[in-house]
Short mmCIF file of C-alpha atoms (C1' of nucleotides) in Angstrom, two decimals:
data_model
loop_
_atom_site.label_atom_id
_atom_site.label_comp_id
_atom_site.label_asym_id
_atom_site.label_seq_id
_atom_site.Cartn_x
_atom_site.Cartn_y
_atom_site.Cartn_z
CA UNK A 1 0.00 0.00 0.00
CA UNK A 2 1.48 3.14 -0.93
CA UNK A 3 0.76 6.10 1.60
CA UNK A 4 1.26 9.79 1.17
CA UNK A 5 1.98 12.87 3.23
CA UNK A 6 0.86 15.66 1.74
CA UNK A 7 2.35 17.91 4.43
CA UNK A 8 5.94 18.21 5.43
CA UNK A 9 8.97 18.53 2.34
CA UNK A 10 9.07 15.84 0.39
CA UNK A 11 7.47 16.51 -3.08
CA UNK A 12 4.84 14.27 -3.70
CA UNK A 13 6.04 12.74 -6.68
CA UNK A 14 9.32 11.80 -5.07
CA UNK A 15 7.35 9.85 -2.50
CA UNK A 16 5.73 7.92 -5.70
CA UNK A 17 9.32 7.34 -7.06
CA UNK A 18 10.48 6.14 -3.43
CA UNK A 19 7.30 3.73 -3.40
CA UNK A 20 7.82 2.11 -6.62
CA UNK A 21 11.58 1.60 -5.74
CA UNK A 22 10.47 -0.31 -2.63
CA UNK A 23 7.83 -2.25 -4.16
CA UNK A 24 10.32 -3.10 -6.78
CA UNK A 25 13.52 -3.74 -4.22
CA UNK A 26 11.00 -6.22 -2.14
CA UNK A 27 10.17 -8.04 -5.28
CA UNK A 28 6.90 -6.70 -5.64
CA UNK A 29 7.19 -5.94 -9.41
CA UNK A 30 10.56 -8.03 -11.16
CA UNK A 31 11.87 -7.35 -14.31
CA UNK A 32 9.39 -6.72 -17.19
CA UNK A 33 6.72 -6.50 -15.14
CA UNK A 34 4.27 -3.85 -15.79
CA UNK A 35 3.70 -1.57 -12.99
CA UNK A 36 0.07 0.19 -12.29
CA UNK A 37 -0.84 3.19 -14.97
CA UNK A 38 -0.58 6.14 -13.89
CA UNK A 39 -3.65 7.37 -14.41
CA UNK A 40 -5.19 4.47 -12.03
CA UNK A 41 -2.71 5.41 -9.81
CA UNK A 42 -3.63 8.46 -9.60
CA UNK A 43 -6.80 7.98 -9.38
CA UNK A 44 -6.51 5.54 -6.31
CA UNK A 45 -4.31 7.94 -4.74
CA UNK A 46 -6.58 10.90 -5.07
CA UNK A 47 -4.00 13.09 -7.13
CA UNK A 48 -3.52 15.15 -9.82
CA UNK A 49 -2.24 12.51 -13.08
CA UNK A 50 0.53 15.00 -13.76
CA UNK A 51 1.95 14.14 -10.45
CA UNK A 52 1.98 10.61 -11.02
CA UNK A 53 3.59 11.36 -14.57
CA UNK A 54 6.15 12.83 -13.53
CA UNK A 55 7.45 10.68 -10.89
CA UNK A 56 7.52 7.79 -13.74
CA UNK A 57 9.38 10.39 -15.91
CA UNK A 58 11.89 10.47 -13.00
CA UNK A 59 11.93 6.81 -12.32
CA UNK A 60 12.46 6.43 -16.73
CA UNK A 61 14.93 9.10 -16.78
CA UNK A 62 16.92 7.35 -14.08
CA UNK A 63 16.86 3.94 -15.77
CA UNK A 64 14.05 2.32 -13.14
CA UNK A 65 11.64 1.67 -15.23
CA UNK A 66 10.87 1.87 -19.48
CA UNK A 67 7.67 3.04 -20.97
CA UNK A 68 6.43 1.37 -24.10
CA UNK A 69 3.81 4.12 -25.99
CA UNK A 70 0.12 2.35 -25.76
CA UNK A 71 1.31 -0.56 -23.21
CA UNK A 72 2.45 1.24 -20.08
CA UNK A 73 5.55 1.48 -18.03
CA UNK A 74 7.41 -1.70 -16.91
CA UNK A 75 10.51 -2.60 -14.61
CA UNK A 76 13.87 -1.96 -16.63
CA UNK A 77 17.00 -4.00 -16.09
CA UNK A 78 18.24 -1.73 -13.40
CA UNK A 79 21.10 -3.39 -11.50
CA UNK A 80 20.11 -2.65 -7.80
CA UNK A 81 19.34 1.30 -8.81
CA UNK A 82 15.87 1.07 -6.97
CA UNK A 83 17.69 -0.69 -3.64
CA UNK A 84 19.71 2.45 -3.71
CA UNK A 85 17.04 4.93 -3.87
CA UNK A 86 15.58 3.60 -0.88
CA UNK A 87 18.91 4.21 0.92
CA UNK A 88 20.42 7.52 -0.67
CA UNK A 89 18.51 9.88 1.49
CA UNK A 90 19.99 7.88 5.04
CA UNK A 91 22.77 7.70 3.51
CA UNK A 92 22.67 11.57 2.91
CA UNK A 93 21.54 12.20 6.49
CA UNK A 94 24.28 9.32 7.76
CA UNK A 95 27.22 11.81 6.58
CA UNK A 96 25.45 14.83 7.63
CA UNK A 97 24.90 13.41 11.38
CA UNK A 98 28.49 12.22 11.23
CA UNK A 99 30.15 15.50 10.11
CA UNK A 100 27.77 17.73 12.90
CA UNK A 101 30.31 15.28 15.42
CA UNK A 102 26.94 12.58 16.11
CA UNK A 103 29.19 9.50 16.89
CA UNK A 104 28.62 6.67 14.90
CA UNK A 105 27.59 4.00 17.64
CA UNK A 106 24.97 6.69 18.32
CA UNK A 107 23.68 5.83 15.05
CA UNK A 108 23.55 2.18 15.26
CA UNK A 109 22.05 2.43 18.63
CA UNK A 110 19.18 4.53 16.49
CA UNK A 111 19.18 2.00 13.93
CA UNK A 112 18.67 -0.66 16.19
CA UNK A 113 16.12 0.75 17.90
CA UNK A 114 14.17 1.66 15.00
CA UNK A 115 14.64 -2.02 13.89
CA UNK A 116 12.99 -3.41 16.88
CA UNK A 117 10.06 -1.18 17.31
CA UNK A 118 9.39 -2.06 13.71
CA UNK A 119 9.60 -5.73 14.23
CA UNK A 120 7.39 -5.55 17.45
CA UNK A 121 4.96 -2.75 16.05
CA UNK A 122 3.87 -5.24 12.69
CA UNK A 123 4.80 -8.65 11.16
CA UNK A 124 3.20 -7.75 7.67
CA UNK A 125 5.43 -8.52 4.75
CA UNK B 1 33.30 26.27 11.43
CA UNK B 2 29.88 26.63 9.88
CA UNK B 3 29.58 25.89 5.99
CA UNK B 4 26.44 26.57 4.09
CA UNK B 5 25.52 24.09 1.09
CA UNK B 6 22.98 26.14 -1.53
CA UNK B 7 21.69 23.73 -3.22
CA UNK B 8 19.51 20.90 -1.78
CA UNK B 9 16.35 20.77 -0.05
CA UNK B 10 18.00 21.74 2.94
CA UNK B 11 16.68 25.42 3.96
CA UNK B 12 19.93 27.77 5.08
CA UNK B 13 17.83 28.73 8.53
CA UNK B 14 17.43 24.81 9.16
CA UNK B 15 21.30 24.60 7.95
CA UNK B 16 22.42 26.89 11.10
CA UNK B 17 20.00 25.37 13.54
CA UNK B 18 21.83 22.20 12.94
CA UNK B 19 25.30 23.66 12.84
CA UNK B 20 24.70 25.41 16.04
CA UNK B 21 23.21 22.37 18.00
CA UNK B 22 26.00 20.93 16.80
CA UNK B 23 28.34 23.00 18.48
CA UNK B 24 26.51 23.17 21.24
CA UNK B 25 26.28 19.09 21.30
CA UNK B 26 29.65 18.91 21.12
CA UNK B 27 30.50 21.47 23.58
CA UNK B 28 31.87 24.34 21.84
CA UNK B 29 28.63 26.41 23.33
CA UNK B 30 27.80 25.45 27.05
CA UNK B 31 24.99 26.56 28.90
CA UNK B 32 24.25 30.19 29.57
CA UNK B 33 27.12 30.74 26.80
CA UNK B 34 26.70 33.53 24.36
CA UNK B 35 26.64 32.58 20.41
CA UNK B 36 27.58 34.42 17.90
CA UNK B 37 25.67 37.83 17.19
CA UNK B 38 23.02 37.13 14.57
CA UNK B 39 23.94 39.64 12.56
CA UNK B 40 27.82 38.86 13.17
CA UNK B 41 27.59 35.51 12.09
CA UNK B 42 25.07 36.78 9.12
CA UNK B 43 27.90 38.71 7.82
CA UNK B 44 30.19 36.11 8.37
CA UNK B 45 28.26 33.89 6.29
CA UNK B 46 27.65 35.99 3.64
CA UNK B 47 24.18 35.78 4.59
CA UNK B 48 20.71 38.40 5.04
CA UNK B 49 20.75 38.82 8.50
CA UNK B 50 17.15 38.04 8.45
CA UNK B 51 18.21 34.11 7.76
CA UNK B 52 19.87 34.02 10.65
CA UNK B 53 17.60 35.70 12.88
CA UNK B 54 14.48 33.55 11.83
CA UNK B 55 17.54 30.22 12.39
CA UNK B 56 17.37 32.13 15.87
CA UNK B 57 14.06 32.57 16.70
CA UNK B 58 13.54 28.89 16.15
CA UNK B 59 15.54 27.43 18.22
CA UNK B 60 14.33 29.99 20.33
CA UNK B 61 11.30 28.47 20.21
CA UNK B 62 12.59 25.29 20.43
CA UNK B 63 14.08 26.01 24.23
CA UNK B 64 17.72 25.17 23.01
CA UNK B 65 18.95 28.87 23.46
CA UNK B 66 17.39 32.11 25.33
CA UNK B 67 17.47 35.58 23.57
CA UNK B 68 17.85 38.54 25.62
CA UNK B 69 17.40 41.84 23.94
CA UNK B 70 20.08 44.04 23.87
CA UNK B 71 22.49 41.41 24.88
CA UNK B 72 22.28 38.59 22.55
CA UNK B 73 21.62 35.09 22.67
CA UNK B 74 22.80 32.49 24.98
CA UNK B 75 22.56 28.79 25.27
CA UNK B 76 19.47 27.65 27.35
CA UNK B 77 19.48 24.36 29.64
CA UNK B 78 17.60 22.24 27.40
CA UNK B 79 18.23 18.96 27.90
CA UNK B 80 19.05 17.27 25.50
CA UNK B 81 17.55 19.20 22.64
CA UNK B 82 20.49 19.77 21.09
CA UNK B 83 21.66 16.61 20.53
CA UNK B 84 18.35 15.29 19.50
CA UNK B 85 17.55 17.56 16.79
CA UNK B 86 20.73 16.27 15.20
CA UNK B 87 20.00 13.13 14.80
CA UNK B 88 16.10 13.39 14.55
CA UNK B 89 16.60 13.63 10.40
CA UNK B 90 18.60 10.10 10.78
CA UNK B 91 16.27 8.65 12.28
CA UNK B 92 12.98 9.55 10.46
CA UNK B 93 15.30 8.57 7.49
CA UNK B 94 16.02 5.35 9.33
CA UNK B 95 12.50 4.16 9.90
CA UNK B 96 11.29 5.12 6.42
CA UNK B 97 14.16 3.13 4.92
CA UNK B 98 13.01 -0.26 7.18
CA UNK B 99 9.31 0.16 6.57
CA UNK B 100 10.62 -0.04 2.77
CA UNK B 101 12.06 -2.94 3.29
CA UNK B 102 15.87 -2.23 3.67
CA UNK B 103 17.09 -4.90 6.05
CA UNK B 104 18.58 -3.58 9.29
CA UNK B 105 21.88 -4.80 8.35
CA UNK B 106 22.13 -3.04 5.31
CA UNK B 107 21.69 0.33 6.97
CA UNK B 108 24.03 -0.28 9.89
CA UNK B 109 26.99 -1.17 6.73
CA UNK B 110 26.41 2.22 5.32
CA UNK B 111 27.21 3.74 8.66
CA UNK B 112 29.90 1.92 8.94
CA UNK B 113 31.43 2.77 5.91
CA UNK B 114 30.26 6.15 6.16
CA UNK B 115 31.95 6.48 9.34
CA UNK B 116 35.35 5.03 8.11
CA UNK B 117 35.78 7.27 5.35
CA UNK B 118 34.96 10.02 7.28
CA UNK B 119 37.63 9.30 9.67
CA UNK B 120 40.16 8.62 6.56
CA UNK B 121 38.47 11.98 4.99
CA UNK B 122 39.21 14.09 7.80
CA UNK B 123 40.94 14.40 11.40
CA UNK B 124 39.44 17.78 12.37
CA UNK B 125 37.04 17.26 15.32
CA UNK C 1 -13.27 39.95 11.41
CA UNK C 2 -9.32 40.07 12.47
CA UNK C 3 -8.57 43.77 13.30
CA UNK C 4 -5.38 45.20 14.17
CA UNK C 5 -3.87 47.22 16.87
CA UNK C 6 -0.50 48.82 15.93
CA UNK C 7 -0.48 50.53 19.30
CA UNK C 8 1.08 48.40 22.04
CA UNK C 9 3.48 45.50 22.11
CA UNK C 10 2.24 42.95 20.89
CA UNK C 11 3.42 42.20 17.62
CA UNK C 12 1.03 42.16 14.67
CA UNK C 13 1.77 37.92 14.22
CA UNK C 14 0.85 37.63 17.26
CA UNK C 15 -2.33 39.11 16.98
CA UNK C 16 -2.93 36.84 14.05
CA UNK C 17 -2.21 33.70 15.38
CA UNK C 18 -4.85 35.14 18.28
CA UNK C 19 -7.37 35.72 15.31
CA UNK C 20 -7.01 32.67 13.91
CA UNK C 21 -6.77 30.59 17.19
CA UNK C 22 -10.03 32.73 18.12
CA UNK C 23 -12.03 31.61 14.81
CA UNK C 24 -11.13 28.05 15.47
CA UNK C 25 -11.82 28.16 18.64
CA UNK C 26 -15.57 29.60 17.96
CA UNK C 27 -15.96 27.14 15.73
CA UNK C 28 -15.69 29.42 12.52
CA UNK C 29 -12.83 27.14 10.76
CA UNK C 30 -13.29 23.39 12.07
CA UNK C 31 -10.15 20.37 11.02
CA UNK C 32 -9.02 20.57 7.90
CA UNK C 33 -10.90 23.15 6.63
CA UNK C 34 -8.90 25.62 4.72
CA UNK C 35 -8.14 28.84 6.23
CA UNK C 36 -7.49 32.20 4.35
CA UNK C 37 -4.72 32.36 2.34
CA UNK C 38 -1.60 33.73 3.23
CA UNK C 39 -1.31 36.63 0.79
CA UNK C 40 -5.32 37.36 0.60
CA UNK C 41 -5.34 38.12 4.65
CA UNK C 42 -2.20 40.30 4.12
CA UNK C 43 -3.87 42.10 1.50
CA UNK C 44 -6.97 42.29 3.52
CA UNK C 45 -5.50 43.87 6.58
CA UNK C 46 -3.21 45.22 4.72
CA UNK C 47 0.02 43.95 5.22
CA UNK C 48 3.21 42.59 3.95
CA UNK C 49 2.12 39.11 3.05
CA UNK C 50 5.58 38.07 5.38
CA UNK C 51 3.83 39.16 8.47
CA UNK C 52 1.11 36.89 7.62
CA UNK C 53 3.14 33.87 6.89
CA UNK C 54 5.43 34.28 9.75
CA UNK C 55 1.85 33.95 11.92
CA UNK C 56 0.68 31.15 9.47
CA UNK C 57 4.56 29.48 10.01
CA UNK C 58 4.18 29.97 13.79
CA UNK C 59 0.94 28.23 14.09
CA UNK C 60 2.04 25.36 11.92
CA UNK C 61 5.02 25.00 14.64
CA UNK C 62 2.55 24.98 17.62
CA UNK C 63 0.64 22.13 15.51
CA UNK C 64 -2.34 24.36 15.43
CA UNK C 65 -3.01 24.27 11.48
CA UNK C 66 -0.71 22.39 9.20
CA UNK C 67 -0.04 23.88 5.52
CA UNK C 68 0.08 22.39 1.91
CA UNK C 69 2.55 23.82 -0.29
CA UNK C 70 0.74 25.01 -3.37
CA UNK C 71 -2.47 24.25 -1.47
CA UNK C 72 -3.19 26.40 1.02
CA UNK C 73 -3.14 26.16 4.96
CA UNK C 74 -5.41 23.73 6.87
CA UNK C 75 -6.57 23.46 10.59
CA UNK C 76 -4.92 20.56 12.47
CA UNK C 77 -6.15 17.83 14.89
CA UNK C 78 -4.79 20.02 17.04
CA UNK C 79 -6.63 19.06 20.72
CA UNK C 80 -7.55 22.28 22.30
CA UNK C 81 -4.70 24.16 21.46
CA UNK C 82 -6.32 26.95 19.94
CA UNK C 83 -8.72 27.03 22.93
CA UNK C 84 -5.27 27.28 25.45
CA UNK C 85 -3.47 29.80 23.06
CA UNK C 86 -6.31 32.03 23.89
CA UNK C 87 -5.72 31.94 27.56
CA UNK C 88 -2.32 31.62 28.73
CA UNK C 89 -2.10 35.61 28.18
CA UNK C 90 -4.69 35.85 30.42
CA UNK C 91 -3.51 32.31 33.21
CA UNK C 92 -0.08 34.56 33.15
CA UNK C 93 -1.51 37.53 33.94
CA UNK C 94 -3.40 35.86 36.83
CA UNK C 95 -0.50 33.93 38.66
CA UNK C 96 1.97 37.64 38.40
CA UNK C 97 -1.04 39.66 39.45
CA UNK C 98 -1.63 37.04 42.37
CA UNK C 99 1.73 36.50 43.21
CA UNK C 100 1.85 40.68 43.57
CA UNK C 101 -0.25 40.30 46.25
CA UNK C 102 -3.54 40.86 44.45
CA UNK C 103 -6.67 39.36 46.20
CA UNK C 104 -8.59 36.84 44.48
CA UNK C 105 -11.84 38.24 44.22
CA UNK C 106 -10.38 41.63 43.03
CA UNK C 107 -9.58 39.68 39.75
CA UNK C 108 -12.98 38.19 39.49
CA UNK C 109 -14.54 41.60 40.23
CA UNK C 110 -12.72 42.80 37.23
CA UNK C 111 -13.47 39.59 34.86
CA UNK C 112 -17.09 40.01 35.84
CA UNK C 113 -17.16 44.00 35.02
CA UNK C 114 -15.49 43.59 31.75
CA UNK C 115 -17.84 41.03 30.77
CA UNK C 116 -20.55 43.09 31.92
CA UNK C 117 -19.68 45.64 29.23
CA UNK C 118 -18.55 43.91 26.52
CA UNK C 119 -21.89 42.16 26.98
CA UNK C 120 -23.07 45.66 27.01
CA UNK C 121 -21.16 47.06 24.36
CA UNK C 122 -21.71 44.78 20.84
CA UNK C 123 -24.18 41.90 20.53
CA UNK C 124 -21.81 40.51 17.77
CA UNK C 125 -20.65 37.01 18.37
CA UNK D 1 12.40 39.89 47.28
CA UNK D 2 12.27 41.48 43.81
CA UNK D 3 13.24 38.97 41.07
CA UNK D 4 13.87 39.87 37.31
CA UNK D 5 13.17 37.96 34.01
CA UNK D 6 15.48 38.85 31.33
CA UNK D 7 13.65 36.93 29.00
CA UNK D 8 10.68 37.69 27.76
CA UNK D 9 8.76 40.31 25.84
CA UNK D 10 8.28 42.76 29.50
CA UNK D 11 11.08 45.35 29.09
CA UNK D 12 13.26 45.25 33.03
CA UNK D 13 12.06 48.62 33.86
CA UNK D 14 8.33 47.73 33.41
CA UNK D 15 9.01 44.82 35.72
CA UNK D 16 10.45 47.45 38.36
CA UNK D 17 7.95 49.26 38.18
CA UNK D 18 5.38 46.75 38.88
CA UNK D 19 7.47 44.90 41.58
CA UNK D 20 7.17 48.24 43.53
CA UNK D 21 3.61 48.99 43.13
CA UNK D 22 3.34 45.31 44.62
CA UNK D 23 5.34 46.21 47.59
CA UNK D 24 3.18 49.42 48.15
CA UNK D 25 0.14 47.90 47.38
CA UNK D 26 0.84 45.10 50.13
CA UNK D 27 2.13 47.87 52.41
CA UNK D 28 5.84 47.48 52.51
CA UNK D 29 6.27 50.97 51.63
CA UNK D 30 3.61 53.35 52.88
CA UNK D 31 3.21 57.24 52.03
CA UNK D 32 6.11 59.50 52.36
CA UNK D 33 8.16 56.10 52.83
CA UNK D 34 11.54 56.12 51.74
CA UNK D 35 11.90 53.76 48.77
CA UNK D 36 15.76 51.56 48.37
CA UNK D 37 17.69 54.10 46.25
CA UNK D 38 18.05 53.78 42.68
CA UNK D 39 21.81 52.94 42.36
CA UNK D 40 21.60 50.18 45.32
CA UNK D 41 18.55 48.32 43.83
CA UNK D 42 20.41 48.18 40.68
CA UNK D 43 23.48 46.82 42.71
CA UNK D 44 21.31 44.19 44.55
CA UNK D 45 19.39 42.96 41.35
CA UNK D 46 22.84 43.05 38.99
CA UNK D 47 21.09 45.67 36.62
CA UNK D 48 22.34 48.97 34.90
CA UNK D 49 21.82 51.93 37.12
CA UNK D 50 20.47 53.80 34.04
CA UNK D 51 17.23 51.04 33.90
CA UNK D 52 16.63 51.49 37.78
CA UNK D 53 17.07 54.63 37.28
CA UNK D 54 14.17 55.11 34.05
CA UNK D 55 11.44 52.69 36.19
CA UNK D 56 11.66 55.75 39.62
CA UNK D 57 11.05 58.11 36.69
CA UNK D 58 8.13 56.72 35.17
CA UNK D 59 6.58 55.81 38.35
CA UNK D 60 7.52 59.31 39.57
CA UNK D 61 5.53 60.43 36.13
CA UNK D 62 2.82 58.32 37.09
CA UNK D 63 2.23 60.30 40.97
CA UNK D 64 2.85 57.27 42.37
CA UNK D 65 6.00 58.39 43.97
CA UNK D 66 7.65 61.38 44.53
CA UNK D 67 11.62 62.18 44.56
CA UNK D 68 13.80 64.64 46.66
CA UNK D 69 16.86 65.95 45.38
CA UNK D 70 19.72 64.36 47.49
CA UNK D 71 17.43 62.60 49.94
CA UNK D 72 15.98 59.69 47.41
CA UNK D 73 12.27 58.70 46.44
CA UNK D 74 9.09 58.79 48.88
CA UNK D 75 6.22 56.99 48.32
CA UNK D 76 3.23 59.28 47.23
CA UNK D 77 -0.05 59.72 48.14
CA UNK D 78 -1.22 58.38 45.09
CA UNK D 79 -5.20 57.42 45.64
CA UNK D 80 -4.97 53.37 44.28
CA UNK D 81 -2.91 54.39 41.98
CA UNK D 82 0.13 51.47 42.61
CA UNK D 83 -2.85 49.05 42.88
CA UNK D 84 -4.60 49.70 39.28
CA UNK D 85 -1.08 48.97 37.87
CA UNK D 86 -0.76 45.90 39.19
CA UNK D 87 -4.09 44.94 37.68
CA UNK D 88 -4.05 46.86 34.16
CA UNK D 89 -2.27 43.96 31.94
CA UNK D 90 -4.78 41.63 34.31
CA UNK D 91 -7.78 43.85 32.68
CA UNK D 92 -6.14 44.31 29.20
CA UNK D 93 -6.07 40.29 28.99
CA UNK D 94 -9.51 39.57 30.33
CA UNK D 95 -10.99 41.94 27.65
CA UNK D 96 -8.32 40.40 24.93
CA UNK D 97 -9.59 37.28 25.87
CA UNK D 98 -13.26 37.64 25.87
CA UNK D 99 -13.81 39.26 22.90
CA UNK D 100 -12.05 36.68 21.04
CA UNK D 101 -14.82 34.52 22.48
CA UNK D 102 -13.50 33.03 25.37
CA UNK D 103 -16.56 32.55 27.65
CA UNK D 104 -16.43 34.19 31.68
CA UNK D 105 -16.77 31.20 33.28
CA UNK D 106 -13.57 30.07 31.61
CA UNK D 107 -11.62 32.95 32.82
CA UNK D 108 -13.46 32.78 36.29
CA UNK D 109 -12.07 28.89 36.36
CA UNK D 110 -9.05 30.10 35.75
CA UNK D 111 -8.65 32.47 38.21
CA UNK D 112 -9.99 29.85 40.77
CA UNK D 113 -7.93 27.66 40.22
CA UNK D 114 -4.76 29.87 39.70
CA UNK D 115 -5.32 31.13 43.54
CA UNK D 116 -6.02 27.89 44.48
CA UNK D 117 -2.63 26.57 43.31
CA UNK D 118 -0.70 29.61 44.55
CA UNK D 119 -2.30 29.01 48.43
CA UNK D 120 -0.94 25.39 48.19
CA UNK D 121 2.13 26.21 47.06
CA UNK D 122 3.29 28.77 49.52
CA UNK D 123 2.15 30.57 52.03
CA UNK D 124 4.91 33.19 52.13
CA UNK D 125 3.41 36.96 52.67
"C1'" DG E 1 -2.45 30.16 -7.24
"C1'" DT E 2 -0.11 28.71 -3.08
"C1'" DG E 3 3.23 28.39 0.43
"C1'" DG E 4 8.48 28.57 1.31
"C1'" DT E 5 12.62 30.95 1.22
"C1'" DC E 6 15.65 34.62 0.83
"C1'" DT E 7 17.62 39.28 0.15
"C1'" DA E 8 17.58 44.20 1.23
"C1'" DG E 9 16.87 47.56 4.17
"C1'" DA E 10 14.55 50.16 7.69
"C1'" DC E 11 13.11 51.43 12.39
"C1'" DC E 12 12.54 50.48 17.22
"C1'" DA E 13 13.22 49.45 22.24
"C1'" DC E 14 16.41 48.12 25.42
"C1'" DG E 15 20.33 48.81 28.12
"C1'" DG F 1 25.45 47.05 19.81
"C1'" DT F 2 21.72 43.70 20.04
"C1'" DG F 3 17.61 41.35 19.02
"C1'" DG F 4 12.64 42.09 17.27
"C1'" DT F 5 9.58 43.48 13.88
"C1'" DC F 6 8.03 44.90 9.57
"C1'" DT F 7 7.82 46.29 4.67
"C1'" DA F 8 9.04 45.43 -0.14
"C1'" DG F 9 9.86 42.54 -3.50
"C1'" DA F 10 11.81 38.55 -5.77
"C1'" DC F 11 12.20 33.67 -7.16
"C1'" DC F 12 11.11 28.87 -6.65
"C1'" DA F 13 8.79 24.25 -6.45
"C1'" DC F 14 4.58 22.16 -6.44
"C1'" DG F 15 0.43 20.76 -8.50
#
DNA sequence: GTGGTCTAGACCACG
DNA sequence: GTGGTCTAGACCACG
């Protein structure tokens, strides 16, 4: 189920591209396989189809995913890009915690942490 | 030392909120301490002195320094604060990366490798 | 109606966020309706349209309304806080002018003769 | 015991002012009573003679007291006056407060429960 | 159109 | 000198 939060700073769109890349990291949608249209999507998600377009544009642009005129957009041959979508932003915010002098065992502590709330909060997938 | 990055998501004022905390986190700035002089450090910077004020008034708000008029603006007892709001991006970041689907594992090896270059990058701090 | 006094201290944000903590309060806006927009208030009253978003920004902080970026601003689930923001002028006012010495009842006398003539004054509201 | 909040939007020689329309309202000082001279108080409460010094001459504006060249400031025979200051921002709030809707009662539970908090907590004067 | 950010510059009270 | 507030106006991303 993708989920969306319209407030806060993440453009909408990149949460699309982020949810794609995770459905597509966890196996959801494999090589070749088509993914929804984005109109449905759109539709289902209650927002405007241009949104939706242009996250795919992204996710083309970027080598995620290939659009075939007529047919739709399917998952492209992307050696592991998706997996490191999901993980560029902590990444990002790894480094920056790191350089403001955050230790690093501080941030596995968090990691753990996070880790086992998750695994006690819900066993879905 | 206090660098600015332009492009990015990353707001300037949020930019010196975290480079302050930072300083104050790792000790630079004790409590009751004054910090720089908005418009000092605005100058500094290269920066409308505005950005730095509003960067002031927030953590202001926040309870991690006091303003006095007239004076300036000092470090408040806040528990903490400081050293949360550094790492509070990290872990949001964390737990969106997990409910993706990126094992724990996976996230703890890109702090680790994070962390070792940084220490290779640089020995400052 | 929001009016404002440029007279005194308090600062014309403030007197917004009062406004607009007021006309949820009474009921006027209710969650997640849409409140004015930034710009239209400020040209209403007008002001500079900063004023007005500094208030709007402030608010958003205290997780009284929550905004939309190309949307428009939107009262939060926000659990009384309008109601308290309305008050704690008024609860500070009370402990200092107690803690001076004033009697009790001196207080109420005056709460009851100012409601006495504002009841007196306008049958608006 | 006068005590002084640096933070805070009330500017130090408002608070001086009050703090000793408190002390003659409660009878500490009484008419034609010497009051502690301008230069000590600002010794005692670590302030800048200059702000002492600006609060005697707005409450000496004011009738409230009265000074004597080289013999200090008397307290004046000033008809309630010391008492209606301690009470103004009290009245200024409760009329703030109601016309932005806030019902009597709520102020009158206030109040109530304000005094009631401030007789457990000490019983000093 | 909407909010978000930023620059530029001014004026003020306070101390 | 310092922070606080405000106006004026610009540019941007988003949808």
């Amino acid at each position: 189920m993708i989920t969306i939060d319209i407030t806060g700073r993440t453009p909408i769109y990149e949460q699309i591209c982020k949810s794609v890349c995770g459905e597509i990291a966890r196996g959801v949608y494999k090589e070749n396989d088509r993914i929804p249209a984005a109109r449905a999507l759109a539709k289902e998600l209650g927002l405007n189809p241009n949104t939706v377009a242009k996250a795919y544009s992204i996710l083309e642009r970027d080598g995620i995913i290939y659009s075939v005129a007529g047919k739709g957009c399917f998952v492209a041959k992307h050696e592991g890009k998706a997996d490191k979508r999901l993980t560029e932003d902590f990444e990002r915010k790894t480094k920056e915690a790191l350089s403001a002098g955050v230790p690093k065992q501080t941030l596995i502590d968090i990691v753990e942490s996070a880790a086992a709330e998750a695994e006690k909060g819900g066993n879905e997938q």
